[in-house]
Amino acid sequence: MATASPTTAPDALQPAGAPATSLPDLTLIQRLVLNLRAARARAYVRVVATGRELSWLAFEVVLPILSAAAYVFIYEALGAPPRYTGFVLLGTAMTAYWMNVLWSMASQFYWEKQSGTLEIYFLAPASRVALLLGMASGGIFMSTSRAASTLIAGSLLFGVRYEVASWPLAILAFVLTLAALYCLGMLFSSVFLMYGREAWHMASALQEPVYLLSGFYFPVRALGFWAAMGASLIPLTLGLDAMRQLMFGAPDAAFLPVGWELLGLAVLTVVYFLLALRSLAAMERLAKREGRLTLKWQ
Amino acid sequence: MSAPLSIDVQHVSRQFVTKKGQTFWALRDVSLQVHEGELFGLLGPNGAGKTTLIKILSTLLLPTSGQVRVAGFDVVREADRVRRVINMVSGGEHSGYGILTVRESLWLFSQFHGLPSKVALARIDELLEVVGLAEHAHTRVNKLSTGMRQKMNFVRGFLNDPRVLFLDEPTLGLDVETSRILRSYVKRWVKEKPGRTILLTTHYMAEADELCDRLAIIEGGRILACDTPNNLKRTMQDEVVLRMEVYPSLTEPQRLAQLPGVLRLVPDRGQNGHQVLTWGLKDDGVIGTVIQALQQDGVRILRLEKADPTLEDVFMRMVGRRLTDGNGQSNHSA
Ligand SMILES: Nc1ncnc2c1ncn2[C@@H]1O[C@H](COP(=O)(O)OP(=O)(O)O)[C@@H](O)[C@H]1O
Ligand SMILES: [Mg+2]
């Protein structure tokens, strides 16, 4: 019944499913080039797209500074040491990355599914990880411009004094924080792939509590040791604490010694990356099985 | 003629679970083979399972059972390889990043296939020219009309020069002129490039007729027939297709469908609002009976022709209803 007509039935000499022409394996270099091109394009698009909507850059710098100002005034009124102004400002600047990871990284696949571009990704040979890394690097670039603007404007406005213990270590702490954070974002994005709507609610619910848990506006030690340990699952917690110790010569910020915090961040990076890889593969398989990779009405 | 198999679908079924928890078969034991160089069509009404099959072929959906090979590779176990040689465009798709220009969007998509930018941009410019979108190359996607977006997506399908291209209702909702341009490109592409294959779905029967070397008629997740358009129409040789425009409209077509020698009667609304009746009759002898019956009912025949059977007639005979629903107008110019 449901087979080809006799007129053009497959030739018996041609074994069913025999390869039309051979398709050699991609070499390591070819695979690298493919994925770098994909990542670069994805990053480029993010940068260009954000650059074309510069109007809200001002908005995203002014608003954080306003919220930082509230904390700065409280600390001043309470007679806290001046370095607390720096703590607050640094935390405020880093919110740019958290927002970026939640709303432009984790939720991106969900978003792409809604707008119909997800199937274009999943149809192509580039790896999903490459696309996510591209998204991440574009996002880091844009968020850094926001964070830096906040930091510079705030430093001038509030007269923040820096006492950098070690530039290389401070930079290392920053880089490790971002690495771990964006790997966590990648892990989240796999969850969004499958559970879009539910995950969206989760992200909304996570946004504000993390400001508290990760100590964006105060040294995380204030939470108490065990709460701070729990909060350390979010890389910003350890990252902020380490950077505060390294940039403001502040012993009272220390939750853990800097060395341990850097190690913790490195471990988080590796763990989240590996989990993200596994989760992406698993969620893709599940989504394909349940028919959730694309919208039904397309 | 025995070109190698390009698409090999063996006993594929696909089940979905609806929101209410019921199971539902979108494809049931579908088998079909498409050879390299063929332009193959899947013709069927909305909900027939065309998109479901295309998604399985393009690695976006797993079959519940059955085997599928594309360009010789298993779409489940060798999805990575399949993705290197295919592309897919669906006509209803209006996707793209609004903030990018047409050229940028297409470049972005080309990069997911690893094309060198120079090659990609040259191809993009050439294809934009073909579909008449060249003057909008630097227009932002959110400024495009629906038809222009569809053209852009159509171009995307050819960027990686796929061996197997899936086009899911590529001319859906497009105007006659645009459809004509896309159709003629599709035809030219598959003929001029050696070793290429296109599988196209449509619910426009004239499109299937014009374009496809062979086609499968699909309905309710099953393939009802699979052959060249001419062979399919030849199956109608044993009957006479009579088309007429009548006034006033027939109120009880079911009754006339019972007349001896009448195989089928499908009423439809014609372009000028008059009713159009398509009859399938056993032989010429029945024509008289039909005309008489209409006269008795006081129905005037405005126009009458003994028509060559179309794929639509083939579909009506197999399924008992029209392919396109109600006023479903094809964008095909006569
Ligand atoms: N993800 C899904 N979940 C549940 N039902 C689906 C899903 N995708 C398609 N269907 C159903 O399967 C049937 C076939 O759909 P489809 O393949 O899109 O038909 P066509 O493309 O021929 O119009 C339809 O009844 C549709 O509602
Ligand atoms: Mg469809």
XYZ file of C-alpha atoms and ligand atoms in Angstrom:
660
model
C 0.000 0.000 0.000
C 2.179 2.789 1.218
C 5.142 2.103 -0.970
C 6.527 3.588 -4.127
C 4.790 2.853 -7.353
C 6.009 -0.024 -9.488
C 7.081 2.338 -12.259
C 9.877 3.791 -10.195
C 10.365 1.196 -7.517
C 13.902 1.155 -6.200
C 16.244 -0.887 -8.281
C 16.886 -4.248 -6.708
C 20.590 -3.809 -7.411
C 20.640 -0.677 -5.343
C 20.535 -1.778 -1.731
C 18.011 0.299 0.153
C 19.697 3.083 2.009
C 23.044 2.762 0.325
C 24.904 6.033 0.606
C 24.381 8.230 -2.405
C 27.876 9.521 -2.327
C 30.305 9.215 0.465
C 30.544 11.860 3.106
C 33.933 11.870 4.750
C 34.245 12.563 8.446
C 35.042 16.126 9.327
C 38.596 16.535 10.459
C 39.224 18.102 13.817
C 40.256 21.328 12.111
C 37.152 21.393 9.917
C 34.963 20.854 12.927
C 36.746 23.606 14.778
C 36.364 26.018 11.881
C 32.668 25.193 11.513
C 31.960 25.777 15.162
C 34.101 28.875 15.431
C 32.278 30.385 12.475
C 28.938 29.577 14.025
C 29.974 30.977 17.405
C 31.433 34.098 15.870
C 28.306 34.780 13.844
C 26.079 34.290 16.859
C 28.248 36.611 18.937
C 28.406 39.201 16.193
C 24.651 39.282 15.877
C 24.207 39.845 19.561
C 26.676 42.708 19.567
C 25.219 44.339 16.467
C 21.676 43.929 17.690
C 22.420 45.475 21.054
C 24.440 48.218 19.438
C 21.430 49.176 17.344
C 19.341 49.686 20.423
C 21.766 51.877 22.281
C 18.910 53.919 23.702
C 18.511 51.518 26.555
C 22.200 51.417 27.401
C 21.814 54.734 29.214
C 18.812 53.348 30.978
C 20.712 50.283 32.111
C 23.519 52.343 33.537
C 21.443 55.003 35.256
C 19.002 52.659 36.960
C 21.614 50.434 38.613
C 23.451 53.490 39.884
C 20.255 54.750 41.442
C 19.708 51.489 43.270
C 23.353 51.454 44.332
C 22.935 54.991 45.654
C 20.250 53.840 48.073
C 22.631 51.321 49.644
C 25.534 53.758 49.622
C 23.498 56.275 51.615
C 22.412 53.636 54.110
C 25.994 52.504 54.669
C 27.120 56.118 55.075
C 24.299 56.859 57.503
C 25.293 53.819 59.558
C 28.910 54.935 59.542
C 30.221 51.889 57.654
C 33.834 52.050 56.421
C 34.111 53.843 53.042
C 35.077 50.637 51.235
C 31.455 49.503 51.575
C 30.630 52.005 48.874
C 32.986 50.077 46.629
C 31.392 46.758 47.638
C 27.998 48.013 46.631
C 29.158 49.470 43.361
C 31.010 46.323 42.335
C 27.954 44.234 43.160
C 25.775 46.597 41.161
C 28.046 46.417 38.148
C 28.000 42.619 38.240
C 24.195 42.505 38.106
C 24.556 43.205 34.376
C 25.997 39.714 33.915
C 23.395 38.013 36.029
C 20.596 39.630 34.065
C 22.330 38.731 30.833
C 22.726 35.098 31.823
C 19.135 34.771 32.946
C 17.385 36.614 30.161
C 19.654 36.323 27.144
C 21.371 33.049 27.749
C 19.261 30.667 29.782
C 15.974 31.668 28.223
C 17.368 32.152 24.722
C 16.396 28.755 23.341
C 12.883 29.144 24.641
C 12.686 32.506 23.002
C 14.084 31.195 19.750
C 11.527 28.457 19.784
C 8.739 30.985 20.133
C 10.089 33.027 17.260
C 10.756 30.018 15.059
C 14.520 30.296 14.763
C 15.307 27.345 17.005
C 14.668 24.803 14.286
C 17.134 26.616 12.056
C 19.811 26.026 14.697
C 18.951 22.424 15.276
C 18.851 21.699 11.577
C 22.396 22.898 11.037
C 25.599 20.959 11.624
C 27.115 23.467 14.056
C 27.147 22.244 17.636
C 24.665 23.697 20.082
C 27.494 24.403 22.464
C 29.199 26.548 19.846
C 26.032 28.565 19.413
C 25.678 29.010 23.148
C 29.315 29.999 23.492
C 28.794 32.537 20.740
C 25.763 33.874 22.519
C 27.748 34.010 25.734
C 30.674 35.883 24.266
C 28.417 38.401 22.580
C 26.532 38.776 25.827
C 29.716 39.177 27.853
C 30.905 41.867 25.501
C 27.693 43.853 25.805
C 27.327 43.307 29.544
C 30.903 44.375 30.077
C 30.222 47.687 28.419
C 27.305 48.153 30.790
C 29.168 46.979 33.863
C 32.172 49.141 33.054
C 29.991 52.199 32.495
C 28.275 51.611 35.807
C 31.578 51.118 37.558
C 33.214 54.212 36.107
C 30.217 56.495 36.536
C 29.604 55.207 40.069
C 33.237 55.482 41.069
C 33.298 59.145 40.089
C 29.926 59.872 41.623
C 30.525 58.189 44.961
C 34.282 58.777 45.121
C 35.168 55.111 45.498
C 38.741 54.372 46.578
C 40.380 51.201 45.276
C 43.152 49.326 47.054
C 44.001 46.584 44.617
C 46.046 43.847 46.243
C 46.860 42.101 42.966
C 45.642 42.967 39.523
C 46.347 39.563 38.009
C 44.422 37.806 40.772
C 41.554 40.272 40.556
C 41.314 39.704 36.829
C 41.541 35.964 37.323
C 38.703 36.132 39.835
C 36.615 38.118 37.357
C 37.312 35.749 34.468
C 36.583 32.647 36.531
C 33.367 34.198 37.787
C 32.161 34.804 34.257
C 33.261 31.377 33.082
C 31.363 29.620 35.851
C 28.370 31.916 35.511
C 27.969 31.418 31.766
C 28.429 27.681 32.078
C 25.584 27.761 34.571
C 23.645 29.773 31.986
C 24.316 27.032 29.441
C 23.004 24.449 31.866
C 19.887 26.535 32.406
C 19.375 26.924 28.679
C 19.124 23.179 28.223
C 16.341 23.125 30.779
C 14.576 25.930 28.935
C 14.800 23.909 25.747
C 12.498 21.336 27.211
C 10.524 23.178 29.868
C 10.223 26.645 28.348
C 7.243 28.080 30.096
C 7.973 26.589 33.489
C 11.608 27.573 33.237
C 10.574 31.118 32.433
C 8.748 31.362 35.725
C 11.749 29.890 37.464
C 14.034 32.542 35.990
C 11.681 35.328 37.027
C 11.562 33.883 40.502
C 15.353 33.598 40.672
C 16.208 37.106 39.588
C 15.707 39.040 42.810
C 16.536 36.415 45.455
C 19.948 35.992 43.892
C 20.662 39.666 44.538
C 20.257 38.795 48.185
C 21.854 35.363 48.215
C 24.937 36.329 46.255
C 25.433 39.500 48.245
C 25.261 42.008 45.454
C 24.861 44.821 47.987
C 26.670 43.474 51.064
C 29.474 41.042 51.902
C 28.035 37.569 51.708
C 29.610 36.611 55.026
C 26.681 38.412 56.628
C 24.448 35.497 55.616
C 26.271 33.138 57.920
C 28.664 30.403 56.865
C 26.260 27.690 55.746
C 23.868 29.966 53.951
C 26.816 31.506 52.154
C 28.095 28.044 51.234
C 24.724 27.237 49.732
C 24.631 30.549 47.901
C 28.057 29.738 46.466
C 26.415 27.430 43.975
C 25.756 30.660 42.151
C 29.215 31.641 40.934
C 28.639 35.333 41.601
C 28.719 34.699 45.329
C 32.311 33.504 45.446
C 33.329 35.765 42.601
C 32.103 38.935 44.240
C 33.636 38.022 47.556
C 36.995 37.305 45.980
C 36.984 40.479 43.912
C 36.004 42.555 46.931
C 38.881 41.121 48.906
C 41.280 41.746 46.067
C 40.152 45.233 45.086
C 39.382 46.961 48.349
C 41.934 45.435 50.693
C 39.052 44.426 52.871
C 39.552 41.694 55.448
C 35.993 42.017 56.707
C 34.613 41.004 53.334
C 36.244 37.618 53.489
C 33.886 34.711 53.477
C 36.656 32.278 52.534
C 40.308 32.918 51.714
C 40.756 34.123 48.112
C 42.627 30.974 47.103
C 39.753 28.748 48.094
C 37.275 30.964 46.371
C 39.242 30.862 43.113
C 39.489 27.118 43.359
C 35.766 26.920 44.026
C 35.043 28.965 40.925
C 37.288 26.777 38.812
C 35.510 23.683 40.062
C 32.105 25.229 39.403
C 33.172 26.099 35.861
C 34.176 22.549 35.061
C 31.189 20.978 36.766
C 28.642 23.276 35.172
C 30.229 22.894 31.767
C 30.153 19.117 31.912
C 26.632 19.107 33.283
C 25.560 21.505 30.544
C 26.964 19.211 27.837
C 25.150 16.201 29.203
C 21.985 18.065 29.863
C 21.932 19.636 26.406
C 22.245 16.265 24.739
C 19.629 14.701 27.010
C 17.150 17.538 26.653
C 17.543 17.622 22.891
C 16.797 13.926 22.689
C 13.822 14.303 24.971
C 12.508 17.322 23.082
C 12.774 15.444 19.792
C 10.979 12.483 21.250
C 8.159 14.516 22.695
C 7.899 16.878 19.760
C 8.822 19.947 21.761
C 11.712 21.212 19.702
C 9.479 23.202 17.423
C 6.087 24.722 17.798
C 3.266 22.480 16.748
C 1.597 24.981 14.459
C 4.632 25.614 12.304
C 16.857 4.592 -14.603
C 18.079 3.842 -11.120
C 19.592 6.792 -9.364
C 20.626 6.026 -5.816
C 18.098 6.458 -3.056
C 18.135 9.851 -1.517
C 15.267 9.468 0.912
C 14.211 6.105 2.231
C 11.299 5.978 4.639
C 10.386 2.527 5.924
C 7.220 1.937 7.924
C 7.378 5.164 9.846
C 4.749 6.005 12.416
C 4.623 8.928 14.736
C 2.438 9.279 17.756
C 1.665 12.418 19.704
C 0.131 12.750 23.088
C -2.419 15.524 23.173
C -2.909 17.935 26.052
C -5.754 15.800 27.331
C -3.472 12.800 27.482
C -4.965 11.010 24.494
C -2.686 9.428 21.959
C -2.917 10.359 18.344
C -1.157 9.002 15.272
C 0.064 11.758 12.967
C 1.800 9.231 10.673
C 0.837 5.613 10.231
C 3.139 3.117 8.598
C 4.454 5.487 5.982
C 6.955 4.138 3.460
C 8.366 5.989 0.519
C 11.517 6.145 -1.554
C 12.855 9.147 -3.371
C 15.758 8.962 -5.783
C 18.565 11.376 -6.325
C 17.611 14.044 -8.814
C 13.905 13.774 -8.128
C 11.561 16.562 -7.228
C 9.146 14.680 -5.068
C 5.890 16.027 -3.705
C 3.786 15.244 -0.688
C 0.284 16.368 -1.453
C -2.331 16.419 1.255
C -4.776 18.582 3.152
C -4.018 20.404 6.384
C -3.328 18.038 9.230
C -2.400 15.161 6.917
C 1.012 14.728 8.529
C 3.216 16.433 5.938
C 5.073 18.658 8.358
C 5.484 15.826 10.814
C 7.197 13.738 8.153
C 9.417 16.656 7.101
C 10.460 17.215 10.703
C 11.422 13.586 11.062
C 13.393 13.701 7.811
C 15.200 16.842 8.907
C 16.218 15.423 12.322
C 13.944 17.689 14.346
C 11.625 14.954 15.509
C 12.081 11.273 16.270
C 9.817 8.709 14.663
C 7.871 6.568 17.099
C 8.729 3.565 14.952
C 10.236 2.817 11.577
C 13.492 3.649 9.804
C 14.444 6.751 7.900
C 17.516 7.365 5.812
C 18.421 10.615 4.162
C 21.327 10.665 1.705
C 22.125 7.212 3.013
C 22.310 8.174 6.682
C 20.004 7.187 9.472
C 18.233 10.301 10.747
C 18.242 9.049 14.318
C 21.661 7.496 14.723
C 23.551 9.608 12.202
C 21.763 12.901 12.621
C 25.064 14.778 12.588
C 25.835 13.558 9.106
C 22.344 14.163 7.847
C 22.547 17.773 8.994
C 25.622 18.339 6.876
C 23.749 17.589 3.665
C 20.237 18.907 4.175
C 18.330 22.096 4.625
C 14.703 22.822 5.291
C 12.410 25.770 4.845
C 8.813 26.017 5.814
C 6.629 28.478 4.029
C 4.590 29.458 7.022
C 7.745 30.489 8.787
C 8.257 34.182 9.405
C 11.254 33.855 11.624
C 14.394 35.883 11.758
C 15.870 38.545 13.950
C 13.965 41.735 13.280
C 16.879 43.953 14.089
C 19.199 42.446 11.474
C 19.125 43.226 7.793
C 18.179 40.573 5.263
C 21.775 40.106 4.213
C 23.023 39.864 7.784
C 20.367 37.332 8.745
C 21.200 35.119 5.838
C 24.894 35.412 6.557
C 24.211 34.390 10.161
C 22.352 31.271 9.064
C 25.046 30.395 6.546
C 27.599 30.402 9.342
C 25.794 27.606 11.155
C 26.779 25.491 8.165
C 30.354 26.700 8.359
C 30.449 28.466 5.003
C 33.324 30.868 4.421
C 31.816 34.356 4.599
C 32.965 35.262 1.114
C 31.272 32.268 -0.450
C 28.176 32.805 1.646
C 27.787 36.472 0.781
C 28.279 35.871 -2.923
C 25.622 33.171 -2.847
C 23.288 35.357 -0.809
C 23.546 38.232 -3.268
C 22.952 35.938 -6.190
C 19.907 34.308 -4.620
C 18.415 37.604 -3.480
C 18.630 38.667 -7.084
C 16.828 35.529 -8.205
C 13.896 35.974 -5.834
C 13.725 39.709 -6.440
C 14.780 40.756 -2.986
C 18.081 42.339 -3.945
C 16.953 45.899 -3.331
C 15.964 44.885 0.185
C 19.294 43.290 1.050
C 19.964 46.043 3.557
C 16.430 46.362 4.861
C 15.859 45.263 8.415
C 13.896 42.068 8.694
C 11.195 43.682 10.838
C 10.475 46.085 7.986
C 9.735 43.289 5.519
C 6.298 42.184 4.438
C 5.283 38.610 5.131
C 5.920 37.624 1.539
C 9.401 39.142 1.594
C 10.254 37.288 4.781
C 9.112 34.117 3.160
C 11.380 34.798 0.204
C 14.260 35.417 2.572
C 13.662 32.095 4.253
C 13.423 30.422 0.894
C 16.888 31.756 0.080
C 18.152 30.365 3.383
C 17.285 26.881 2.222
C 19.761 27.023 -0.659
C 22.671 28.669 1.140
C 24.512 25.507 2.087
C 23.830 23.965 -1.332
C 22.176 20.938 0.266
C 22.029 17.525 -1.324
C 18.529 17.081 -0.026
C 16.249 20.034 0.437
C 12.931 19.924 2.257
C 10.422 22.597 1.365
C 7.343 22.614 3.545
C 4.595 24.496 1.708
C 7.061 26.951 0.208
C 4.443 29.079 -1.533
C 1.892 29.091 1.274
C -0.047 32.321 1.141
C 2.202 33.924 -1.462
C 0.866 35.882 -4.395
C 0.766 34.347 -7.854
C 3.821 36.133 -9.187
C 6.071 35.345 -6.218
C 4.944 31.738 -6.217
C 5.785 31.478 -9.880
C 9.304 32.793 -9.297
C 9.968 30.402 -6.440
C 8.541 27.457 -8.325
C 10.616 28.044 -11.396
C 13.756 28.364 -9.278
C 12.999 25.118 -7.493
C 12.549 23.354 -10.790
C 15.693 24.787 -12.289
C 17.806 24.044 -9.212
C 16.989 20.378 -9.046
C 17.449 19.899 -12.775
C 20.694 21.826 -13.134
C 22.531 20.624 -10.059
C 23.512 17.003 -10.317
C 22.663 14.710 -7.450
C 20.223 17.037 -5.729
C 16.839 16.046 -4.380
C 13.883 18.082 -3.266
C 11.002 16.898 -1.188
C 8.240 19.441 -1.234
C 4.926 19.454 0.556
C 1.921 21.335 -0.645
C -1.794 21.383 -0.489
C -2.018 23.157 -3.838
C -2.677 20.426 -6.337
C -1.706 22.496 -9.356
C 1.656 23.163 -7.759
C 2.232 19.469 -7.194
C 1.163 18.753 -10.746
C 3.449 21.346 -12.277
C 6.543 20.708 -10.211
C 6.791 17.147 -9.134
C 8.326 14.215 -10.931
C 6.438 11.972 -8.561
C 4.176 12.567 -5.659
C 2.564 10.857 -2.757
C -0.964 11.657 -1.719
C -1.164 11.733 2.039
C -4.204 11.924 4.239
C -4.791 11.120 7.883
C -1.157 10.138 8.316
C -1.307 7.506 5.558
C 0.033 7.479 2.056
C -2.837 6.673 -0.244
C -0.989 6.655 -3.550
C 2.438 7.362 -4.904
C 3.196 7.866 -8.566
C 3.878 10.428 -11.283
C 1.157 13.056 -11.672
C 0.239 11.627 -15.069
C -0.063 8.090 -13.826
C -2.204 9.248 -10.947
C -4.489 11.079 -13.317
C -4.568 8.065 -15.587
C -6.193 6.074 -12.803
C -9.205 8.255 -13.513
C -9.454 7.050 -17.109
C -12.231 4.660 -16.274
C -14.515 7.503 -15.352
C -15.820 10.704 -16.865
C -15.243 13.938 -15.022
C -17.956 16.470 -15.657
C -17.747 20.003 -14.356
C -20.649 22.415 -14.481
C -21.693 25.772 -13.188
C -25.316 25.858 -12.103
C -27.946 28.295 -10.888
C -29.692 28.221 -8.516
C -27.522 26.105 -6.252
C -28.376 22.489 -5.751
C -29.849 22.101 -2.284
C -29.667 18.343 -1.920
C -26.557 17.108 -3.741
C -26.622 13.868 -1.740
C -29.791 12.815 -3.501
C -28.357 13.288 -7.001
C -25.189 11.521 -5.982
C -27.340 8.397 -5.623
C -28.295 8.390 -9.315
C -27.270 5.239 -11.120
C -23.864 5.618 -12.781
C -22.847 8.583 -10.612
C -19.671 7.721 -8.748
C -19.209 11.029 -7.030
C -20.639 14.514 -6.787
C -18.676 17.289 -5.128
C -20.302 20.717 -4.925
C -18.165 23.818 -4.540
C -18.534 27.540 -4.782
C -17.135 28.978 -7.998
C -15.338 32.243 -8.505
C -18.406 34.279 -9.413
C -20.492 32.891 -6.593
C -22.285 30.286 -8.694
C -22.215 26.717 -7.571
C -19.767 24.433 -9.341
C -20.565 20.739 -9.446
C -17.882 18.179 -10.188
C -19.238 14.776 -11.126
C -17.474 11.506 -11.440
C -19.496 9.360 -13.856
C -19.223 5.759 -14.909
C -19.388 6.614 -18.610
C -20.701 9.128 -21.126
C -24.095 7.535 -21.029
C -24.733 8.912 -17.575
C -24.371 12.528 -18.735
C -27.913 12.562 -20.055
C -29.326 11.211 -16.808
C -27.561 13.926 -14.870
C -28.800 16.740 -17.083
C -32.322 15.428 -16.919
C -32.281 15.184 -13.160
C -31.064 18.760 -12.861
C -33.800 20.008 -15.193
C -36.412 18.251 -13.083
C -35.089 20.090 -10.034
C -35.313 23.424 -11.854
C -31.574 23.917 -11.786
C -30.145 25.700 -14.817
C -26.774 24.666 -16.235
C -24.757 27.786 -17.073
C -21.614 26.078 -18.204
C -20.701 22.479 -18.804
C -17.464 20.747 -19.658
C -16.124 17.288 -19.810
C -12.921 17.957 -17.918
C -9.545 16.306 -17.933
C -9.119 14.829 -14.509
C -6.886 16.824 -12.180
C -5.030 15.678 -9.099
C -7.873 17.231 -7.189
C -10.208 14.709 -8.792
C -7.812 11.930 -7.925
C -7.833 13.109 -4.341
C -11.618 13.443 -4.267
C -12.023 9.958 -5.576
C -9.695 8.543 -2.953
C -10.829 10.531 0.038
C -14.327 11.567 -0.883
C -13.791 15.258 -0.251
C -11.902 18.173 -1.640
C -8.206 18.653 -1.034
C -8.456 22.312 -0.167
C -11.237 23.213 2.187
C -14.161 25.385 1.124
C -12.757 28.378 -0.671
C -9.193 27.156 -0.630
C -7.804 29.136 -3.520
C -4.591 28.076 -5.052
C -2.023 30.720 -5.837
C -1.413 29.038 -9.114
C -2.050 31.059 -12.202
C -3.875 29.104 -14.840
N 3.900 18.413 18.583
C 2.663 17.968 18.353
N 1.888 17.556 19.375
C 0.627 17.082 19.154
N 0.059 16.987 17.940
C 0.777 17.380 16.875
C 2.104 17.899 17.025
N 2.565 18.219 15.790
C 1.570 17.919 14.917
N 0.504 17.414 15.560
C -0.770 16.952 14.925
O -0.445 16.020 13.936
C -1.300 16.165 12.800
C -0.486 16.332 11.560
O 0.104 17.608 11.607
P 1.073 18.143 10.477
O 2.130 17.139 10.238
O 1.511 19.487 10.896
O 0.087 18.221 9.223
P 0.267 19.013 7.848
O 1.643 19.583 7.793
O 0.016 17.999 6.786
O -0.762 20.077 7.836
C -2.201 17.353 13.101
O -3.438 16.856 13.546
C -1.478 18.074 14.199
O -2.374 18.740 15.042
Mg 2.203 21.539 7.577
